[in-house]
Amino acid sequence: MIKAERTPGFLHLLRMSGGAPWLHMCIRHRETESYLSSAAGLDNLISAAMVSEDTRSRLRVHGQGVMVLLKAMRLRADGVGHPEDMVSMRIWIDEGRVITTREEDVDPILELAEDISQGRGPATPGDFLCDLIEVHLAEASEQVEKLEDGVDLISNMLVHHQTEAACPSMANTQTAISGFLRHLGPQRAVLQKLTTLVVPPLNTNHRGRLEDHLNQLLRLLETLVNLRDRIDILSDRASRIQERQLNQSSYVFAVVSTIFLPLNFVTGLFGANLLGLPFADATNGFWVLVGLCLLMSVGLVAVFRWFKWL
């Protein structure tokens, strides 16, 4: 594997405490695939999958090794994960080595690389896979908890009828939940297969750890489905609140229009430049007309109150 250091796709070659090497390469170099299939001796299908840009979480066993493809989190500077930032981790493990490839750095790989560089971290390829999935699910759990807090905040906003602030947050949360379900859902089948897989890199202890990881993933998926249902309910509540607010505004507008409609008629009628209009020659004619309009307005308000329309 030392030869990999002379290839353009080489990123690092670290040695775990148990002695097994970990080779990490970049898929953006054409030489990476040829190295994997020739010098590393991987099957052509495995090599092609390890450098494919568009991957789906899956597992493939070949000989004494296993390839695992998973979607992992890449956090932004604000520490918030976004589904569109989930990129593939491509891992090959056999009894004596670990090979990973990437298109972009993901946090679980970076964290394990730092641990191994400092003499900590996994000792064997099986430990490497278990630790990698553990870090990946820990980050996903943290982001799901933030989504839960966000849904609680949206619910509190709607209790106080703050729909203008709640609706944008609701849309962003729906998008995030959908993205996490899309990327984490297929990983259930991968972990289920790993818990029953009998290959040299994985022993009984590894399978037990992977079963715990599977249970954690299932809890995450259940939480995400529950959050999606809650968001749907909150969205319906927000729609009803907005509809009620619109109806109230329309009702007030209709009442005000009804009160002022006869006043407009009276003032328009007395504004005609024709002879014979009442109070045309009266000194206090204007104030009489104003008084009549006020009496009419008070009468209309009283009628509305009588019929409980106000």
XYZ file of C-alpha atoms in Angstrom, residues 28 31 80 113:
4
model
C -11.670 12.793 -8.116
C -5.715 6.890 -11.032
C -25.800 22.693 11.729
C -8.075 10.133 11.374
